[in-house]
Short mmCIF file of C-alpha atoms and ligand atoms in Angstrom, two decimals:
data_model
loop_
_atom_site.label_atom_id
_atom_site.label_comp_id
_atom_site.label_asym_id
_atom_site.label_seq_id
_atom_site.Cartn_x
_atom_site.Cartn_y
_atom_site.Cartn_z
CA MET A 131 0.00 0.00 0.00
CA SER A 132 2.97 2.30 0.10
CA SER A 133 3.51 4.65 -2.79
CA PRO A 134 7.13 4.91 -3.70
CA GLU A 135 7.96 8.33 -4.99
CA PRO A 136 10.82 9.72 -6.95
CA ALA A 137 13.81 10.27 -4.73
CA GLN A 138 14.49 13.69 -6.23
CA PRO A 139 13.69 16.44 -5.57
CA ARG A 140 13.11 16.47 -1.84
CA TYR A 141 9.91 18.10 -0.71
CA LEU A 142 9.01 20.21 2.23
CA ALA A 143 6.37 19.00 4.62
CA PRO A 144 3.00 19.79 3.04
CA PRO A 145 1.41 22.92 4.43
CA GLU A 146 -1.53 22.21 6.70
CA PRO A 147 -4.87 23.49 5.43
CA THR A 148 -7.30 25.17 7.78
CA SER A 149 -10.35 22.96 8.25
CA PRO A 150 -13.51 25.00 7.97
CA ALA A 151 -16.44 24.92 10.36
CA ARG A 152 -19.82 24.21 8.77
CA GLY A 153 -20.81 27.06 6.49
CA GLN A 154 -17.58 28.96 7.15
CA LEU A 155 -16.11 30.76 4.15
CA LEU A 156 -12.47 31.45 3.48
CA MET A 157 -12.44 34.19 0.90
CA ALA A 158 -8.74 35.01 1.18
CA ALA A 159 -6.18 32.24 0.98
CA PRO A 160 -3.65 31.86 3.78
CA ARG A 161 -0.42 33.64 2.91
CA ARG A 162 2.30 31.12 2.29
CA GLY A 163 5.60 31.04 0.50
CA LYS A 164 5.23 31.80 -3.18
CA PRO A 165 6.33 29.37 -5.85
CA PRO A 166 9.41 30.49 -7.79
CA ARG A 167 8.91 32.85 -10.69
CA HIS A 168 8.28 31.10 -13.99
CA LEU A 169 8.14 32.15 -17.61
CA ALA A 170 4.39 31.45 -17.69
CA ASP A 171 3.84 34.06 -14.96
CA LEU A 172 5.17 36.75 -17.30
CA THR A 173 4.05 38.52 -20.46
CA LEU A 174 6.39 38.31 -23.43
CA PRO A 175 7.90 41.78 -22.78
CA GLU A 176 8.39 40.83 -19.12
CA ARG A 177 10.18 37.65 -20.19
CA MET A 178 12.47 39.63 -22.44
CA ALA A 179 13.24 42.00 -19.57
CA ALA A 180 13.88 39.08 -17.22
CA VAL A 181 16.29 37.55 -19.71
CA ALA A 182 18.07 40.88 -20.15
CA GLU A 183 18.51 41.09 -16.38
CA LEU A 184 20.40 37.81 -16.61
CA GLY A 185 22.77 39.46 -19.06
CA GLU A 186 21.29 37.72 -22.12
CA LYS A 187 19.92 39.18 -25.33
CA PRO A 188 16.22 40.01 -24.84
CA PHE A 189 15.13 37.88 -27.84
CA ARG A 190 16.20 34.81 -25.88
CA GLY A 191 12.95 35.38 -23.98
CA ARG A 192 11.05 34.82 -27.20
CA GLN A 193 13.08 31.71 -28.03
CA LEU A 194 12.29 30.22 -24.64
CA SER A 195 8.63 31.07 -25.19
CA VAL A 196 8.64 29.20 -28.51
CA HIS A 197 10.05 26.13 -26.79
CA TYR A 198 7.57 26.38 -23.95
CA PHE A 199 4.29 27.34 -25.65
CA GLU A 200 4.76 26.40 -29.28
CA ARG A 201 6.97 23.32 -29.37
CA LEU A 202 5.78 22.04 -26.00
CA ALA A 203 9.35 20.92 -25.45
CA ALA A 204 10.61 19.00 -22.45
CA LEU A 205 11.89 21.87 -20.35
CA ASP A 206 13.63 21.36 -17.09
CA PRO A 207 17.18 21.77 -15.90
CA ASP A 208 17.96 18.18 -16.98
CA SER A 209 17.04 18.77 -20.61
CA ALA A 210 18.39 22.30 -21.00
CA GLN A 211 21.16 21.12 -23.30
CA GLN A 212 18.57 20.12 -25.91
CA LEU A 213 17.76 23.79 -26.54
CA THR A 214 20.32 24.02 -29.29
CA ASP A 215 19.23 27.42 -30.59
CA LEU A 216 20.43 28.98 -27.33
CA PRO A 217 24.12 29.53 -26.62
CA ALA A 218 25.49 26.40 -24.94
CA GLY A 219 26.85 28.38 -22.03
CA SER A 220 23.50 30.04 -21.26
CA ARG A 221 21.06 27.15 -21.59
CA GLN A 222 21.31 25.89 -18.06
CA SER A 223 21.12 29.29 -16.38
CA LEU A 224 18.18 30.45 -18.54
CA VAL A 225 16.19 27.32 -17.83
CA GLU A 226 16.97 27.43 -14.13
CA ALA A 227 16.00 31.10 -13.90
CA LEU A 228 12.79 30.99 -15.93
CA LEU A 229 11.63 27.40 -16.11
CA PRO A 230 11.81 25.96 -12.61
CA ARG A 231 9.87 22.73 -12.29
CA LEU A 232 6.66 23.79 -10.52
CA ILE A 233 4.48 20.69 -10.66
CA HIS A 234 5.72 17.17 -10.06
CA PRO A 235 3.47 14.25 -11.04
CA VAL A 236 3.20 11.81 -8.16
CA ARG A 237 0.31 9.65 -9.29
CA GLU A 238 -1.74 9.06 -12.37
CA LEU A 239 -5.13 7.35 -12.42
CA VAL A 240 -6.73 6.19 -15.61
CA CYS A 241 -10.23 5.10 -16.59
CA ASP A 242 -12.63 5.10 -19.55
CA GLY A 243 -10.21 2.88 -21.45
CA GLY A 244 -7.46 5.44 -21.13
CA ALA A 245 -9.56 8.40 -22.28
CA THR A 246 -9.73 9.95 -18.80
CA VAL A 247 -6.54 10.55 -16.88
CA LYS A 248 -6.31 12.19 -13.50
CA THR A 249 -2.90 13.39 -12.34
CA VAL A 250 -2.00 14.24 -8.76
CA TRP A 251 0.64 16.96 -8.69
CA ARG A 252 2.94 17.90 -5.88
CA LEU A 253 3.82 21.58 -5.78
CA PHE A 254 7.09 23.11 -4.62
CA ASP A 255 5.94 23.30 -1.00
CA GLY A 256 4.43 19.82 -0.84
CA ALA A 257 0.83 20.93 -1.46
CA LEU A 258 -1.13 18.53 -3.68
CA VAL A 259 -3.52 19.38 -6.48
CA GLU A 260 -5.15 17.41 -9.27
CA SER A 261 -5.98 17.89 -12.90
CA VAL A 262 -8.02 15.68 -15.22
CA LEU A 263 -7.59 15.22 -18.97
CA MET A 264 -10.70 13.96 -20.76
CA ARG A 265 -10.46 12.90 -24.38
CA TYR A 266 -13.54 12.80 -26.56
CA PRO A 267 -13.71 11.92 -30.24
CA ASP A 268 -13.97 15.57 -31.24
CA ARG A 269 -12.25 17.42 -28.41
CA ALA A 270 -10.00 17.16 -25.39
CA THR A 271 -10.77 18.94 -22.16
CA VAL A 272 -8.44 19.61 -19.25
CA CYS A 273 -9.99 20.30 -15.87
CA VAL A 274 -7.53 22.36 -13.84
CA SER A 275 -7.11 23.31 -10.21
CA SER A 276 -6.71 26.97 -9.27
CA GLN A 277 -6.17 26.55 -5.52
CA ALA A 278 -4.79 23.84 -3.27
CA GLY A 279 -8.05 23.04 -1.50
CA CYS A 280 -10.99 25.42 -1.53
CA GLY A 281 -12.46 27.91 0.92
CA MET A 282 -16.05 27.74 -0.32
CA ASN A 283 -17.02 24.80 1.86
CA CYS A 284 -19.85 23.34 -0.22
CA PRO A 285 -20.89 20.29 1.83
CA PHE A 286 -21.36 17.95 -1.15
CA CYS A 287 -17.92 18.62 -2.62
CA ALA A 288 -14.86 16.66 -1.47
CA THR A 289 -12.46 19.52 -2.09
CA GLY A 290 -14.39 21.88 0.14
CA GLN A 291 -14.18 19.57 3.12
CA ALA A 292 -10.44 19.83 3.59
CA GLY A 293 -10.26 23.60 3.61
CA LEU A 294 -7.98 25.95 1.72
CA THR A 295 -4.22 25.52 1.70
CA ARG A 296 -3.17 28.24 -0.72
CA ASN A 297 -3.67 29.96 -4.03
CA LEU A 298 -1.89 28.62 -7.09
CA SER A 299 0.23 30.95 -9.16
CA THR A 300 -0.55 31.66 -12.81
CA ALA A 301 2.28 29.38 -13.92
CA GLU A 302 1.14 26.53 -11.65
CA ILE A 303 -2.23 26.65 -13.42
CA VAL A 304 -0.72 26.99 -16.91
CA GLU A 305 1.64 24.10 -16.22
CA GLN A 306 -1.32 21.75 -15.72
CA VAL A 307 -2.61 22.67 -19.18
CA ARG A 308 0.80 22.51 -20.85
CA SER A 309 1.36 19.09 -19.39
CA ALA A 310 -1.95 17.88 -20.84
CA ALA A 311 -1.11 19.50 -24.17
CA ARG A 312 2.23 17.66 -24.15
CA SER A 313 0.52 14.35 -23.46
CA MET A 314 -1.86 15.00 -26.32
CA ALA A 315 0.81 16.08 -28.75
CA HIS A 316 3.36 13.42 -27.96
CA SER A 317 1.49 10.27 -27.16
CA GLY A 318 -2.14 10.50 -28.22
CA LEU A 319 -3.73 8.42 -25.56
CA THR A 320 -1.90 8.95 -22.31
CA GLY A 321 -1.85 6.53 -19.47
CA ALA A 322 -2.19 2.80 -19.67
CA GLY A 323 -4.42 2.89 -22.71
CA ALA A 324 -7.37 0.73 -23.61
CA GLY A 325 -8.15 -2.08 -21.26
CA SER A 326 -6.94 -0.47 -18.09
CA GLY A 327 -10.27 1.14 -17.24
CA GLY A 328 -11.88 -1.97 -15.85
CA GLU A 329 -8.86 -2.70 -13.81
CA ALA A 330 -8.83 0.75 -12.29
CA GLY A 331 -12.50 0.41 -11.48
CA THR A 332 -12.04 -2.92 -9.74
CA GLU A 333 -9.25 -1.55 -7.66
CA ALA A 334 -11.38 1.42 -6.77
CA GLY A 335 -14.09 -0.82 -5.45
CA ALA A 336 -11.62 -2.57 -3.23
CA GLY A 337 -10.40 0.76 -1.95
CA ALA A 338 -6.91 -0.20 -2.91
CA ASP A 339 -4.16 1.80 -4.49
CA ARG A 340 -5.62 2.73 -7.81
CA GLY A 341 -2.80 4.68 -9.23
CA ARG A 342 0.63 4.12 -10.48
CA PRO A 343 3.33 6.20 -8.91
CA LEU A 344 5.14 8.04 -11.61
CA GLY A 345 8.81 8.34 -12.14
CA GLU A 346 9.72 11.87 -13.07
CA ALA A 347 11.40 10.87 -16.29
CA GLN A 348 8.54 8.67 -17.34
CA ALA A 349 6.03 11.47 -16.92
CA GLU A 350 8.07 14.16 -18.56
CA ALA A 351 9.08 12.07 -21.53
CA GLY A 352 5.52 11.99 -22.76
CA ALA A 353 5.63 8.34 -21.80
CA PRO A 354 6.17 6.61 -25.11
CA GLY A 355 4.90 3.09 -25.07
CA ARG A 356 2.23 3.71 -22.49
CA GLY A 357 -0.53 2.45 -24.69
CA ALA A 358 -0.22 5.23 -27.21
CA THR A 359 -2.65 4.69 -30.04
CA VAL A 360 -3.54 7.91 -31.82
CA ALA A 361 -0.56 10.19 -32.11
CA GLY A 362 -1.03 13.93 -32.03
CA GLY A 363 -4.04 15.94 -30.98
CA ARG A 364 -4.59 19.13 -29.12
CA VAL A 365 -6.19 20.38 -25.99
CA SER A 366 -9.30 22.24 -27.15
CA ASN A 367 -11.02 23.05 -23.86
CA VAL A 368 -9.94 24.09 -20.40
CA VAL A 369 -12.40 24.15 -17.52
CA PHE A 370 -11.65 25.74 -14.15
CA MET A 371 -13.59 22.99 -12.43
CA GLY A 372 -10.83 21.26 -10.53
CA MET A 373 -9.88 22.13 -6.99
CA GLY A 374 -10.53 25.66 -5.83
CA GLU A 375 -12.65 28.71 -6.49
CA ALA A 376 -10.69 30.39 -9.26
CA LEU A 377 -12.45 33.73 -8.90
CA ALA A 378 -11.24 33.87 -5.28
CA ASN A 379 -7.72 33.67 -6.78
CA TYR A 380 -8.61 36.25 -9.35
CA LYS A 381 -5.28 37.64 -10.48
CA ALA A 382 -3.61 34.28 -10.99
CA ALA A 383 -6.68 32.80 -12.70
CA VAL A 384 -7.05 35.67 -15.14
CA GLY A 385 -3.29 35.60 -15.73
CA ALA A 386 -3.66 31.93 -16.63
CA ILE A 387 -6.56 32.67 -18.98
CA ARG A 388 -4.40 35.27 -20.72
CA ARG A 389 -1.48 32.86 -21.06
CA LEU A 390 -3.81 30.17 -22.42
CA THR A 391 -5.44 32.46 -24.98
CA ASP A 392 -2.52 34.67 -26.02
CA PRO A 393 -1.32 33.63 -29.47
CA ALA A 394 1.90 31.60 -29.55
CA PRO A 395 4.63 32.15 -28.61
CA GLU A 396 3.29 34.55 -25.98
CA GLY A 397 0.79 31.92 -24.88
CA LEU A 398 -0.79 28.62 -25.89
CA GLY A 399 -3.16 30.20 -28.40
CA LEU A 400 -6.32 28.44 -27.23
CA SER A 401 -9.70 29.90 -28.13
CA ALA A 402 -11.37 31.79 -25.27
CA ARG A 403 -14.58 30.03 -26.27
CA GLY A 404 -13.07 26.75 -25.20
CA ILE A 405 -12.36 27.99 -21.69
CA THR A 406 -14.93 27.79 -18.91
CA MET A 407 -14.66 29.64 -15.63
CA SER A 408 -16.80 27.97 -13.00
CA THR A 409 -17.78 29.87 -9.86
CA VAL A 410 -19.93 29.59 -6.76
CA GLY A 411 -21.15 33.09 -7.63
CA LEU A 412 -18.68 35.71 -6.40
CA VAL A 413 -20.66 38.59 -7.86
CA PRO A 414 -18.02 41.37 -7.90
CA ALA A 415 -15.51 38.97 -9.49
CA ILE A 416 -18.04 37.93 -12.17
CA ASP A 417 -18.48 41.60 -13.10
CA ARG A 418 -14.74 42.11 -13.13
CA LEU A 419 -14.24 39.09 -15.37
CA ALA A 420 -16.91 40.38 -17.76
CA ALA A 421 -14.89 43.59 -18.13
CA GLU A 422 -11.61 41.82 -18.98
CA GLY A 423 -12.53 41.53 -22.63
CA ILE A 424 -11.76 37.79 -22.84
CA PRO A 425 -14.97 36.01 -23.77
CA VAL A 426 -14.56 32.81 -21.76
CA THR A 427 -17.68 30.87 -20.85
CA LEU A 428 -19.03 31.44 -17.36
CA ALA A 429 -20.50 28.55 -15.38
CA LEU A 430 -22.46 29.40 -12.26
CA SER A 431 -22.75 26.64 -9.64
CA LEU A 432 -26.31 27.27 -8.56
CA HIS A 433 -27.53 23.91 -7.22
CA ALA A 434 -30.71 25.40 -5.75
CA PRO A 435 -33.16 28.07 -6.93
CA ASP A 436 -34.19 29.13 -3.41
CA ASP A 437 -32.02 30.96 -0.90
CA GLU A 438 -33.03 28.73 1.98
CA LEU A 439 -31.54 25.59 0.43
CA ARG A 440 -28.71 27.35 -1.38
CA ASP A 441 -27.50 28.88 1.89
CA GLU A 442 -26.83 25.27 2.92
CA LEU A 443 -25.48 23.83 -0.31
CA VAL A 444 -23.37 26.77 -1.43
CA PRO A 445 -22.49 28.75 1.71
CA VAL A 446 -21.36 31.81 -0.29
CA ASN A 447 -25.09 32.31 -0.86
CA THR A 448 -25.16 33.98 2.54
CA ARG A 449 -23.16 36.81 0.85
CA TRP A 450 -24.70 36.91 -2.62
CA LYS A 451 -28.20 35.54 -3.00
CA VAL A 452 -29.62 33.48 -5.86
CA GLY A 453 -31.14 36.56 -7.49
CA GLU A 454 -27.91 38.55 -7.27
CA ALA A 455 -25.85 35.68 -8.70
CA LEU A 456 -28.30 35.23 -11.60
CA ASP A 457 -28.34 38.98 -12.30
CA ALA A 458 -24.53 38.93 -12.47
CA ALA A 459 -24.67 35.91 -14.81
CA ARG A 460 -27.08 37.77 -17.08
CA ARG A 461 -24.80 40.85 -17.07
CA TYR A 462 -21.94 38.54 -18.01
CA PHE A 463 -23.90 37.38 -21.04
CA ASP A 464 -24.78 40.97 -21.99
CA GLN A 465 -21.17 42.01 -21.82
CA THR A 466 -19.55 39.02 -23.53
CA GLY A 467 -22.26 37.45 -25.68
CA ARG A 468 -21.30 34.09 -24.22
CA ARG A 469 -24.18 31.89 -23.12
CA VAL A 470 -23.87 31.15 -19.41
CA SER A 471 -24.06 27.61 -17.98
CA ILE A 472 -25.95 26.95 -14.78
CA GLU A 473 -24.49 23.98 -12.91
CA TYR A 474 -26.96 21.98 -10.88
CA ALA A 475 -25.77 18.84 -9.05
CA LEU A 476 -28.87 16.70 -8.62
CA ILE A 477 -28.93 15.38 -5.06
CA ARG A 478 -31.54 12.80 -4.21
CA ASP A 479 -34.49 14.24 -2.25
CA ILE A 480 -32.54 17.41 -1.52
CA ASN A 481 -32.77 19.69 -4.56
CA ASP A 482 -34.32 17.48 -7.26
CA GLN A 483 -38.04 18.23 -6.81
CA GLU A 484 -40.07 19.29 -9.84
CA TRP A 485 -41.16 22.45 -8.07
CA ARG A 486 -37.53 23.45 -7.84
CA ALA A 487 -37.11 22.86 -11.59
CA ASP A 488 -40.13 25.10 -12.15
CA ARG A 489 -38.74 27.74 -9.88
CA LEU A 490 -35.40 27.64 -11.67
CA GLY A 491 -37.09 27.79 -15.09
CA LYS A 492 -39.04 30.88 -14.02
CA LEU A 493 -36.00 32.62 -12.53
CA LEU A 494 -34.03 32.09 -15.72
CA THR A 495 -36.71 33.05 -18.24
CA ALA A 496 -37.62 36.11 -16.15
CA ARG A 497 -34.15 37.35 -17.14
CA GLY A 498 -34.70 36.70 -20.83
CA ARG A 499 -34.28 33.87 -23.29
CA GLY A 500 -31.32 32.50 -25.19
CA TRP A 501 -28.77 33.66 -22.64
CA VAL A 502 -28.44 30.57 -20.51
CA HIS A 503 -28.52 26.82 -20.43
CA VAL A 504 -28.64 24.39 -17.56
CA ASN A 505 -26.23 21.52 -16.91
CA PRO A 506 -27.68 19.14 -14.36
CA ILE A 507 -24.92 16.89 -12.98
CA PRO A 508 -25.81 13.65 -11.21
CA LEU A 509 -24.17 14.03 -7.80
CA ASN A 510 -20.87 12.20 -7.58
CA PRO A 511 -20.45 10.42 -4.28
CA THR A 512 -17.90 11.85 -1.89
CA PRO A 513 -16.47 10.13 1.17
CA GLY A 514 -18.50 10.37 4.34
CA SER A 515 -21.48 12.05 2.73
CA LYS A 516 -24.95 10.57 3.07
CA TRP A 517 -26.08 12.27 -0.11
CA THR A 518 -26.40 10.46 -3.37
CA ALA A 519 -27.45 11.08 -6.97
CA SER A 520 -31.09 11.46 -7.89
CA ASP A 521 -33.09 8.57 -9.23
CA PRO A 522 -32.83 8.61 -13.05
CA ARG A 523 -36.60 9.07 -13.39
CA VAL A 524 -36.50 12.03 -11.04
CA GLN A 525 -33.58 13.41 -13.00
CA ASN A 526 -35.53 13.07 -16.26
CA ALA A 527 -38.56 14.76 -14.78
CA PHE A 528 -36.36 17.64 -13.58
CA VAL A 529 -34.85 18.04 -17.05
CA GLU A 530 -38.27 17.91 -18.71
CA ARG A 531 -39.68 20.60 -16.42
CA LEU A 532 -36.83 22.91 -17.32
CA ARG A 533 -37.25 22.24 -21.02
CA ALA A 534 -40.96 22.93 -20.70
CA HIS A 535 -39.95 26.46 -19.70
CA GLY A 536 -37.90 26.67 -22.89
CA VAL A 537 -34.58 26.44 -21.08
CA PRO A 538 -31.97 24.37 -22.97
CA THR A 539 -30.86 21.63 -20.60
CA THR A 540 -28.18 18.95 -21.03
CA VAL A 541 -27.19 16.45 -18.39
CA ARG A 542 -23.43 16.61 -17.87
CA ASP A 543 -21.46 13.53 -18.76
CA THR A 544 -19.53 12.66 -15.63
CA ARG A 545 -16.19 11.23 -16.48
CA GLY A 546 -13.72 9.75 -14.06
CA GLN A 547 -16.01 8.65 -11.23
CA GLU A 548 -14.13 5.49 -10.45
CA ILE A 549 -10.85 7.34 -10.06
CA ASP A 550 -12.39 10.10 -7.92
CA GLY A 551 -11.76 12.37 -10.85
CA ALA A 552 -15.30 13.55 -11.46
CA CYS A 553 -16.80 16.90 -10.42
CA GLY A 554 -16.49 17.45 -6.72
CA GLN A 555 -14.33 14.41 -6.07
CA LEU A 556 -10.90 15.99 -6.28
CA ALA A 557 -9.27 15.85 -2.89
CA ALA A 558 -5.67 15.09 -3.84
CA LEU A 559 -5.16 12.30 -1.36
CA ASP A 560 -1.89 11.02 -2.59
CA SER A 561 -1.30 8.16 -0.24
CA ALA A 562 -2.88 4.75 -0.49
CA GLY A 563 -2.94 4.65 3.29
CA PRO A 564 -5.92 4.37 5.62
CA GLU A 565 -7.62 7.57 4.58
CA ARG A 566 -7.53 6.31 0.99
CA SER A 567 -9.07 2.98 1.73
CA ASN A 568 -11.85 4.56 3.77
CA ARG A 569 -13.00 6.37 0.72
CA ARG A 570 -15.91 5.18 -1.40
CA THR A 571 -16.79 2.24 0.77
N1 LIG B 170 -15.34 26.43 -7.30
C1 LIG B 170 -15.88 26.21 -8.62
C2 LIG B 170 -15.35 24.94 -9.27
C3 LIG B 170 -15.77 23.74 -8.52
S1 LIG B 170 -15.95 22.19 -9.26
C4 LIG B 170 -17.39 26.13 -8.53
O1 LIG B 170 -17.90 25.91 -7.45
O2 LIG B 170 -18.05 26.31 -9.53
C5 LIG B 170 -16.99 22.31 -10.62
C6 LIG B 170 -18.44 21.91 -10.42
O3 LIG B 170 -18.62 20.64 -9.78
C7 LIG B 170 -19.20 22.92 -9.57
O4 LIG B 170 -20.41 23.20 -10.19
C8 LIG B 170 -19.42 22.14 -8.31
O5 LIG B 170 -20.49 22.64 -7.56
C9 LIG B 170 -19.66 20.76 -8.85
N2 LIG B 170 -19.57 19.71 -7.83
C10 LIG B 170 -18.92 19.77 -6.66
N3 LIG B 170 -19.07 18.61 -5.97
C11 LIG B 170 -19.83 17.81 -6.74
C12 LIG B 170 -20.29 16.48 -6.60
N4 LIG B 170 -20.01 15.77 -5.51
N5 LIG B 170 -21.02 15.97 -7.59
C13 LIG B 170 -21.29 16.69 -8.71
N6 LIG B 170 -20.87 17.94 -8.92
C14 LIG B 170 -20.15 18.50 -7.93
#
């Protein structure tokens, strides 16, 4: 049950998160040591200035950016010598100064025949976060974490239960996407490939170690031979639906969005349309995001149409009520033209009544038509919670009620359940020790 880890580098003891009391919100992350500066934290002019400070020609900043964002090269101090367009004597120092290794893969869990891969990352200070890469026939989506833990304390979400450790930096978020992009570009299907899904599921049921510890080299090499089938492919979508409330880490999250959407080599050159920012409904931050001029999709985690229940399910509702959150969502649509998603985890006998669907339908259509759609999500089980997903018939009735109001409604496909990689299941428990085996029993 032990999980051998790479001997290098050595890690600090993980920072202890603050466990929240019921309903308690942590809007500001604890102040902790910052991760080292990284190229992906900087704009292209800032990179050129940083390179100049090291006594190099400014255009070296652009060359590094091409390697990082365009070629998706292996970039760490060990592979610096492969950057043959840089002067041999400068390669090491440039990489060490601007491309420190920020995220170290410690475990990878695979399901859906290799199409869904969850990676547990250890950050420079020992904090753990997770990202999930989901491959579909026509697209590939990466679900990224924006904080280690979360301060929003939603009682049905595994991440919320452990509290908030710290904010991620822009580069720590971008690194999760670049890593997925590298997997896509270099090996097609990452992970163990077809056939491993059933195995992972069986192990999950037994509460055993369901992941494979990763050697650093294996992970960074794009893992040739790990069941690669289709070579090539790109990340098309990024969703801020991993650990954390990204809008509570506003500057870093928007910095990451800029790096993801800036054209190469300044950034990854993804389309803003493919990026979804999910929020509990931090109203001032929604308005601020609308004014940024980057038309990402907004997803509002509503989960209840009435304040009484939403106060319980999404404690931030005690600050900004259902009506205020929906008004902000509508303003977001007006400003960006992007149709807003309403997230609604269907929890058996808690929020899945037809009258609640009616109430939601009325609240949405009262604010106009064509501006919103609803994504019901069958609740994913989390450890220790007595709540479960709605009965499929109840779910269908809920969907039909919403459609009867003319509200487009699509049930969200939940990938990665058996590897605790689905919505609300990310808790970054790295060990296969007792706390792991207590889960999902
Ligand atoms: N902090 C952001 C991102 C969280 S995760 C937010 O709250 O929007 C993305 C989505 O998964 C949110 O809508 C969240 O409410 C939902 N979610 C959390 N726990 C869940 C669970 N156990 N089952 C299904 N969806 C869940």
